């Protein structure tokens, strides 16, 4: 007997038939003698709809009320799945985050889980009942509903698995595992049998939305055995996220991720003196705007510098406004904003010991005539910023260049 947390994403619970299908998958694990807790997302499209409602009423909405609205999608699916389970003779009960409770910090709309009370869950599971838990939500120190950021049900599931000391956390989704790149864009993408926590963390944070970044962080910290598998082909083996030493054959590059959530700002002719970067990024940091890639060029006359950097697309307008407001004191001549960019990243722990990974990337892009605007690297990744219209072309070219294409 094992204790398992099963998580089902939006598409997996996208309509009534699919919810019934999920109920069957859960029952199968229960019938096999396992103790099961289930975490579900909202039906696909629901959270987007709710977010849009908030935006229509108040573009810069109060995050507490946003959370009150967007958390409701999951309340519908826990109730429906509990009913579907009961209908097929499986003892089940639904749970909202606050009922457990799943305690989070107070960062509404992007809260972090601090603590989960497992007593009640363990008691019910021991009695043979399946808890059906709302993903994506918790309760903050102000006693109000919080949400964990988009895609947060993955994190709810992993946190639940860690707290319950589960043997496995299975993330059921609409693809049958983690691929070398998004299989919806590159048909030749290959499924990975295993991927290291580190590579999955890097891929997720660089845009591979198959798992929310924080869920991987948490799995790595608590050593949760995390598997990505398909709701629609449940017998197909998925991908295991695990330690590096569990992987025998390591590829140089394990994946290529992309993120369209990027925007580029260039400040033209900033005076080239000590302290200038600090004075520019200070107001952005104060405004809670994260700066990611940065490149600085000496301008033609050698007296000034052009500074280019990226921010999240959603922060672009606010960032531009903040900088323009401080134009005098920052002393730049022009500001150019560009939201038409994508960040493409090549990831692999093999890079630590092999040279030439970046060069392969630059050459493959050059061969397709794709201009690289900004570059950034770390120990296990190389990222470039390019024009958004080249996303698919670049992903496919890189996939081939690193020898990742499926036969
Ligand atoms: P869910 O609703 O189940 O949480 P998501 O839409 O959040 O599902 O995540 C699954 C999607 O992630 C897939 O449909 C796929 O398009 C996308 N994806 C992006 N990168 C990858 C990758 N490297 N491997 C697998 N899927 C990926
Ligand atoms: N329903 C939430 C979202 O769409 C959480 C999730 O699906 O993981 O972001
Ligand atoms: Mg998801």
Coordinates of C-alpha atoms and ligand atoms in Angstrom, one line a residue:
X1 CA 0.0 0.0 0.0
X2 CA 1.2 3.5 -0.8
X3 CA 0.1 6.9 0.1
X4 CA -0.4 8.9 -3.1
X5 CA -1.3 12.5 -4.0
X6 CA -3.0 12.7 -7.4
X7 CA -3.3 16.2 -9.0
X8 CA -5.5 16.9 -12.1
X9 CA -5.1 20.1 -14.1
X10 CA -7.7 22.2 -15.9
X11 CA -8.0 20.2 -19.1
X12 CA -8.3 16.9 -17.1
X13 CA -11.4 18.3 -15.4
X14 CA -12.6 20.4 -18.3
X15 CA -16.1 19.0 -18.6
X16 CA -18.4 16.6 -16.8
X17 CA -17.3 13.5 -18.8
X18 CA -13.7 14.3 -18.0
X19 CA -14.5 14.7 -14.3
X20 CA -16.1 11.2 -14.4
X21 CA -13.0 9.9 -16.1
X22 CA -10.8 11.4 -13.3
X23 CA -13.1 9.7 -10.7
X24 CA -12.4 6.4 -12.4
X25 CA -8.6 6.9 -12.2
X26 CA -8.9 7.8 -8.5
X27 CA -11.0 4.8 -7.8
X28 CA -8.5 2.6 -9.5
X29 CA -5.8 3.7 -7.1
X30 CA -8.1 3.3 -4.1
X31 CA -9.2 -0.2 -5.2
X32 CA -5.6 -1.2 -5.4
X33 CA -5.4 -0.5 -1.7
X34 CA -3.7 2.9 -1.7
X35 CA -4.4 5.9 0.4
X36 CA -5.2 8.7 -1.9
X37 CA -5.6 12.5 -1.6
X38 CA -6.6 14.4 -4.7
X39 CA -5.8 18.0 -5.7
X40 CA -7.7 19.6 -8.5
X41 CA -7.6 22.8 -10.6
X42 CA -10.5 24.7 -11.9
X43 CA -12.1 23.6 -15.2
X44 CA -10.0 24.8 -18.1
X45 CA -10.7 28.4 -19.1
X46 CA -12.4 29.1 -15.8
X47 CA -9.6 30.9 -14.0
X48 CA -8.9 33.0 -17.2
X49 CA -12.5 34.0 -17.2
X50 CA -12.4 35.0 -13.6
X51 CA -9.2 37.0 -13.9
X52 CA -10.7 38.8 -16.9
X53 CA -13.8 39.7 -14.8
X54 CA -11.6 41.4 -12.2
X55 CA -9.7 43.3 -14.9
X56 CA -12.9 44.5 -16.5
X57 CA -14.0 46.0 -13.3
X58 CA -10.7 47.2 -11.9
X59 CA -7.5 47.0 -14.0
X60 CA -5.4 47.6 -10.9
X61 CA -7.5 45.5 -8.6
X62 CA -7.2 44.9 -4.9
X63 CA -5.4 41.6 -4.6
X64 CA -7.6 40.4 -1.7
X65 CA -10.8 40.7 -3.8
X66 CA -9.0 39.2 -6.9
X67 CA -8.2 36.1 -4.7
X68 CA -11.8 35.9 -3.5
X69 CA -12.9 35.8 -7.1
X70 CA -10.3 33.6 -8.8
X71 CA -10.2 30.9 -6.1
X72 CA -13.8 30.0 -6.8
X73 CA -13.0 27.9 -9.9
X74 CA -11.5 25.2 -7.8
X75 CA -14.4 25.1 -5.4
X76 CA -16.6 24.0 -8.2
X77 CA -14.3 21.1 -9.3
X78 CA -13.8 19.7 -5.8
X79 CA -17.5 19.5 -5.2
X80 CA -18.1 17.9 -8.7
X81 CA -15.3 15.4 -8.3
X82 CA -16.4 14.4 -4.8
X83 CA -19.9 13.8 -6.2
X84 CA -18.5 11.8 -9.1
X85 CA -16.5 9.6 -6.7
X86 CA -19.5 9.1 -4.5
X87 CA -21.6 8.1 -7.5
X88 CA -19.2 5.2 -8.3
X89 CA -19.1 4.1 -4.7
X90 CA -16.0 5.8 -3.6
X91 CA -16.1 7.6 -0.2
X92 CA -14.9 11.2 -0.9
X93 CA -15.2 14.6 0.6
X94 CA -14.3 18.0 -0.8
X95 CA -12.0 20.5 1.0
X96 CA -11.3 24.2 0.3
X97 CA -7.9 25.5 1.3
X98 CA -9.2 27.3 4.4
X99 CA -11.0 24.2 5.7
X100 CA -7.8 22.1 6.0
X101 CA -6.3 24.7 6.6
X102 CA -3.5 25.4 4.1
X103 CA -1.8 28.4 5.7
X104 CA 0.0 30.9 3.4
X105 CA 1.8 34.2 3.8
X106 CA -0.1 37.4 3.1
X107 CA 1.1 38.0 -0.5
X108 CA -2.3 37.9 -2.1
X109 CA -2.4 36.6 -5.7
X110 CA 1.1 35.0 -5.3
X111 CA 1.1 33.6 -1.8
X112 CA 3.5 31.0 -0.5
X113 CA 2.4 28.0 1.5
X114 CA 3.7 28.2 5.1
X115 CA 2.1 25.3 6.8
X116 CA -0.5 22.6 6.3
X117 CA -2.4 21.0 9.0
X118 CA -2.6 17.3 8.1
X119 CA -4.4 15.9 11.1
X120 CA -7.8 15.9 9.7
X121 CA -6.7 14.7 6.3
X122 CA -4.8 11.7 7.8
X123 CA -7.7 10.8 10.0
X124 CA -10.1 10.8 7.0
X125 CA -7.7 8.9 4.8
X126 CA -7.2 6.3 7.5
X127 CA -11.0 5.8 7.5
X128 CA -10.9 5.1 3.8
X129 CA -12.1 8.5 2.7
X130 CA -10.6 10.4 -0.3
X131 CA -10.0 14.1 0.4
X132 CA -10.6 16.1 -2.8
X133 CA -8.6 19.3 -2.2
X134 CA -8.9 22.6 -4.0
X135 CA -5.6 23.5 -5.5
X136 CA -4.3 27.1 -6.0
X137 CA -5.7 28.4 -2.7
X138 CA -5.0 28.8 0.9
X139 CA -5.7 31.1 3.8
X140 CA -3.6 34.1 4.8
X141 CA -2.6 35.6 8.1
X142 CA -5.5 38.1 7.6
X143 CA -7.9 35.1 7.6
X144 CA -8.8 35.7 4.0
X145 CA -8.5 33.4 1.0
X146 CA -5.2 33.6 -0.9
X147 CA -4.1 32.2 -4.2
X148 CA -0.7 30.9 -5.1
X149 CA -0.1 32.4 -8.6
X150 CA -1.1 31.0 -11.9
X151 CA -0.5 27.2 -12.2
X152 CA -0.4 27.0 -8.4
X153 CA -2.3 23.8 -8.1
X154 CA 0.9 21.9 -8.9
X155 CA 2.4 23.6 -5.8
X156 CA -0.7 22.7 -3.7
X157 CA -0.2 19.1 -4.7
X158 CA 3.5 18.9 -3.9
X159 CA 3.0 20.7 -0.6
X160 CA 0.3 18.3 0.3
X161 CA 2.5 15.3 -0.7
X162 CA 5.3 16.7 1.5
X163 CA 3.1 17.4 4.4
X164 CA 1.4 14.0 4.2
X165 CA 4.8 12.2 3.7
X166 CA 3.3 10.7 0.6
X167 CA 5.2 8.0 -1.3
X168 CA 4.3 9.7 -4.7
X169 CA 2.9 12.9 -6.1
X170 CA 1.4 12.3 -9.6
X171 CA 0.7 15.3 -11.7
X172 CA -1.9 14.3 -14.3
X173 CA -2.1 16.7 -17.2
X174 CA -2.9 16.9 -21.0
X175 CA 0.6 15.7 -22.1
X176 CA 2.1 12.4 -21.1
X177 CA 5.3 13.7 -19.5
X178 CA 7.9 16.4 -19.6
X179 CA 9.3 16.8 -23.1
X180 CA 12.6 18.2 -24.4
X181 CA 10.5 21.2 -25.4
X182 CA 6.8 22.1 -25.6
X183 CA 5.4 19.3 -27.8
X184 CA 2.6 21.6 -29.0
X185 CA 5.2 23.7 -30.8
X186 CA 7.8 21.2 -31.7
X187 CA 6.2 18.0 -32.9
X188 CA 9.6 16.2 -32.8
X189 CA 10.0 16.9 -29.1
X190 CA 11.0 13.8 -27.1
X191 CA 9.5 12.6 -23.9
X192 CA 12.0 12.4 -21.1
X193 CA 11.9 9.3 -18.8
X194 CA 13.5 11.2 -16.0
X195 CA 14.6 14.8 -15.4
X196 CA 16.6 16.2 -12.5
X197 CA 15.0 18.5 -10.0
X198 CA 17.5 21.2 -11.0
X199 CA 16.8 21.0 -14.7
X200 CA 13.0 20.9 -14.2
X201 CA 13.3 23.9 -11.9
X202 CA 15.3 25.9 -14.4
X203 CA 12.9 24.8 -17.3
X204 CA 9.9 25.8 -15.3
X205 CA 11.3 29.2 -14.3
X206 CA 12.3 29.8 -17.9
X207 CA 8.8 29.2 -19.2
X208 CA 8.0 25.4 -19.4
X209 CA 4.6 25.7 -17.8
X210 CA 4.1 21.9 -17.4
X211 CA 4.9 22.4 -13.7
X212 CA 4.8 25.6 -11.7
X213 CA 8.3 26.7 -10.6
X214 CA 7.5 26.7 -6.9
X215 CA 6.1 23.1 -7.1
X216 CA 9.5 21.9 -8.3
X217 CA 11.3 24.0 -5.7
X218 CA 9.2 22.4 -3.0
X219 CA 9.6 18.9 -4.4
X220 CA 13.4 19.3 -4.5
X221 CA 13.5 20.6 -0.9
X222 CA 11.3 17.9 0.5
X223 CA 12.5 15.2 -1.8
X224 CA 9.0 14.5 -3.1
X225 CA 8.8 11.8 -5.7
X226 CA 7.2 13.8 -8.5
X227 CA 5.8 12.3 -11.7
X228 CA 4.2 14.0 -14.6
X229 CA 1.7 11.8 -16.5
X230 CA -1.3 11.8 -18.8
X231 CA -4.9 11.8 -17.7
X232 CA -5.9 10.6 -21.1
X233 CA -3.4 7.8 -21.5
X234 CA -3.0 6.8 -17.8
X235 CA -1.1 3.6 -18.6
X236 CA 1.7 5.4 -20.5
X237 CA 4.7 5.9 -18.3
X238 CA 5.3 9.6 -17.5
X239 CA 8.3 11.5 -16.5
X240 CA 9.9 11.2 -13.1
X241 CA 11.5 14.3 -11.6
X242 CA 14.4 13.0 -9.5
X243 CA 18.0 13.4 -8.2
X244 CA 20.9 13.6 -10.7
X245 CA 22.4 10.3 -9.5
X246 CA 19.2 8.4 -10.5
X247 CA 19.8 9.3 -14.1
X248 CA 22.2 7.0 -15.9
X249 CA 22.3 8.5 -19.3
X250 CA 22.7 12.2 -19.1
X251 CA 22.1 14.4 -22.1
X252 CA 24.2 17.5 -22.5
X253 CA 21.0 19.5 -23.1
X254 CA 17.8 18.2 -21.5
X255 CA 15.5 20.8 -22.8
X256 CA 14.6 24.1 -24.5
X257 CA 12.2 26.4 -22.9
X258 CA 10.6 29.6 -24.1
X259 CA 8.8 32.5 -22.4
X260 CA 6.6 35.0 -24.1
X261 CA 6.2 36.8 -20.9
X262 CA 9.1 39.1 -21.6
X263 CA 9.4 42.8 -22.6
X264 CA 12.5 44.8 -23.4
X265 CA 13.4 48.3 -22.3
X266 CA 16.3 50.2 -23.8
X267 CA 17.5 53.4 -22.2
X268 CA 19.5 55.3 -24.8
X269 CA 22.5 57.5 -23.9
X270 CA 22.7 57.0 -20.2
X271 CA 25.7 58.9 -18.7
X272 CA 28.5 56.4 -18.1
X273 CA 29.4 56.9 -14.4
X274 CA 29.6 54.8 -11.3
X275 CA 26.2 54.3 -9.6
X276 CA 24.1 54.7 -12.7
X277 CA 22.9 51.2 -12.7
X278 CA 21.9 51.4 -9.1
X279 CA 20.0 54.6 -9.7
X280 CA 18.1 53.1 -12.6
X281 CA 17.2 49.8 -11.1
X282 CA 16.4 51.3 -7.7
X283 CA 13.0 52.7 -8.7
X284 CA 12.1 49.5 -10.5
X285 CA 12.9 47.4 -7.4
X286 CA 11.0 49.8 -5.2
X287 CA 8.1 49.4 -7.6
X288 CA 8.3 45.6 -7.2
X289 CA 9.4 45.1 -10.8
X290 CA 11.9 42.3 -11.4
X291 CA 14.6 42.9 -14.0
X292 CA 15.9 39.8 -15.7
X293 CA 18.4 40.0 -18.5
X294 CA 20.7 43.1 -18.7
X295 CA 23.1 44.3 -21.4
X296 CA 25.1 47.5 -21.4
X297 CA 26.8 49.0 -24.5
X298 CA 29.1 51.9 -24.8
X299 CA 27.5 54.4 -27.2
X300 CA 29.1 55.9 -30.3
X301 CA 30.9 58.8 -28.6
X302 CA 32.2 56.7 -25.7
X303 CA 30.7 59.1 -23.1
X304 CA 27.4 57.4 -22.6
X305 CA 26.0 54.0 -22.5
X306 CA 22.9 52.3 -23.8
X307 CA 21.3 50.0 -21.2
X308 CA 18.9 47.2 -22.3
X309 CA 17.1 45.0 -19.9
X310 CA 14.0 42.8 -19.7
X311 CA 10.9 42.8 -17.4
X312 CA 7.8 40.7 -17.3
X313 CA 5.3 41.8 -20.0
X314 CA 2.7 42.7 -17.4
X315 CA 5.1 45.1 -15.7
X316 CA 6.1 46.9 -18.9
X317 CA 3.7 49.8 -18.8
X318 CA 4.4 50.5 -15.1
X319 CA 8.1 50.2 -15.6
X320 CA 8.1 52.7 -18.5
X321 CA 6.0 55.1 -16.4
X322 CA 8.4 54.9 -13.4
X323 CA 11.5 55.5 -15.6
X324 CA 9.9 58.3 -17.6
X325 CA 8.9 60.0 -14.3
X326 CA 12.6 59.9 -13.2
X327 CA 14.0 60.8 -16.6
X328 CA 15.7 64.0 -15.4
X329 CA 17.5 62.5 -12.5
X330 CA 18.4 59.3 -14.3
X331 CA 19.8 61.3 -17.2
X332 CA 18.9 59.2 -20.2
X333 CA 18.0 60.6 -23.6
X334 CA 15.4 58.1 -24.9
X335 CA 13.4 55.1 -23.8
X336 CA 12.5 52.4 -26.3
X337 CA 10.0 49.7 -25.1
X338 CA 9.5 46.5 -27.0
X339 CA 6.9 43.8 -26.0
X340 CA 7.5 41.9 -29.2
X341 CA 10.2 39.6 -27.8
X342 CA 10.6 36.0 -26.5
X343 CA 13.2 34.5 -24.3
X344 CA 14.5 31.1 -25.5
X345 CA 16.6 29.0 -23.1
X346 CA 18.7 25.9 -23.5
X347 CA 19.0 23.9 -20.3
X348 CA 21.2 21.0 -19.2
X349 CA 23.4 20.0 -16.2
X350 CA 25.9 18.6 -18.7
X351 CA 26.9 22.3 -19.5
X352 CA 28.9 22.3 -16.3
X353 CA 31.5 20.1 -17.8
X354 CA 31.2 20.8 -21.5
X355 CA 32.1 23.8 -23.5
X356 CA 30.5 24.9 -26.8
X357 CA 26.8 24.7 -25.8
X358 CA 26.3 28.4 -26.2
X359 CA 28.2 28.5 -29.5
X360 CA 25.9 25.8 -30.9
X361 CA 22.9 27.9 -30.0
X362 CA 24.3 31.1 -31.5
X363 CA 25.3 29.3 -34.7
X364 CA 21.9 27.6 -35.1
X365 CA 20.1 30.9 -34.7
X366 CA 22.5 32.7 -37.1
X367 CA 21.9 30.0 -39.7
X368 CA 18.2 30.9 -39.7
X369 CA 19.0 34.6 -39.8
X370 CA 17.6 35.2 -36.3
X371 CA 19.1 38.2 -34.5
X372 CA 20.0 37.8 -30.9
X373 CA 19.2 40.9 -28.9
X374 CA 20.3 40.0 -25.3
X375 CA 22.1 37.0 -23.9
X376 CA 22.3 35.7 -20.3
X377 CA 23.9 32.5 -18.9
X378 CA 24.2 30.6 -15.7
X379 CA 25.9 27.3 -14.8
X380 CA 23.2 25.1 -16.5
X381 CA 21.4 27.4 -19.0
X382 CA 21.9 29.8 -21.8
X383 CA 19.1 32.3 -22.6
X384 CA 18.7 34.6 -25.6
X385 CA 16.1 37.2 -26.3
X386 CA 14.8 37.3 -29.9
X387 CA 11.9 38.8 -31.8
X388 CA 8.7 36.9 -30.9
X389 CA 7.8 36.0 -34.5
X390 CA 10.8 33.6 -34.6
X391 CA 9.7 31.6 -31.6
X392 CA 8.7 28.4 -33.5
X393 CA 11.5 28.6 -36.0
X394 CA 14.1 29.1 -33.2
X395 CA 12.7 26.3 -31.1
X396 CA 12.7 23.8 -34.0
X397 CA 16.2 24.8 -35.2
X398 CA 17.7 24.5 -31.7
X399 CA 16.0 21.2 -31.1
X400 CA 17.6 19.8 -34.2
X401 CA 21.0 21.4 -33.5
X402 CA 21.3 19.7 -30.1
X403 CA 20.3 16.4 -31.6
X404 CA 17.1 16.2 -29.6
X405 CA 14.6 15.4 -32.4
X406 CA 12.7 12.2 -31.9
X407 CA 13.5 9.5 -34.5
Ligands
LIG1 P1 -2.6 21.7 -16.4 O1 -3.8 22.4 -16.7 O2 -2.8 20.2 -16.4 O3 -1.9 22.2 -15.2 P2 -0.7 23.1 -18.1 O4 -1.4 23.7 -19.3 O5 -0.5 24.0 -17.0 O6 -1.6 21.9 -17.7 O7 0.6 22.4 -18.5 C1 0.7 21.4 -19.5 C2 1.2 22.1 -20.8 O8 2.5 22.5 -20.7 C3 1.2 21.2 -22.0 O9 -0.1 21.1 -22.7 C4 2.3 21.8 -22.9 O10 1.8 22.5 -24.0 C5 3.0 22.7 -22.0 N1 4.5 22.5 -22.0 C6 5.4 23.5 -22.1 N2 6.6 23.0 -22.1 C7 6.5 21.6 -21.9 C8 7.5 20.6 -21.9 N3 8.8 20.8 -21.9 N4 7.0 19.3 -21.7 C9 5.7 19.1 -21.7 N5 4.7 20.1 -21.7 C10 5.1 21.3 -21.9
LIG2 N1 -6.7 27.3 -11.9 C1 -5.4 27.9 -11.6 C2 -4.8 28.5 -12.9 O1 -5.4 28.4 -14.0 C3 -4.4 27.0 -11.0 C4 -3.9 25.9 -11.8 O2 -4.6 25.5 -12.8 O3 -2.9 25.3 -11.4 O4 -3.8 29.2 -12.9
LIG3 MG1 -0.6 23.8 -14.9

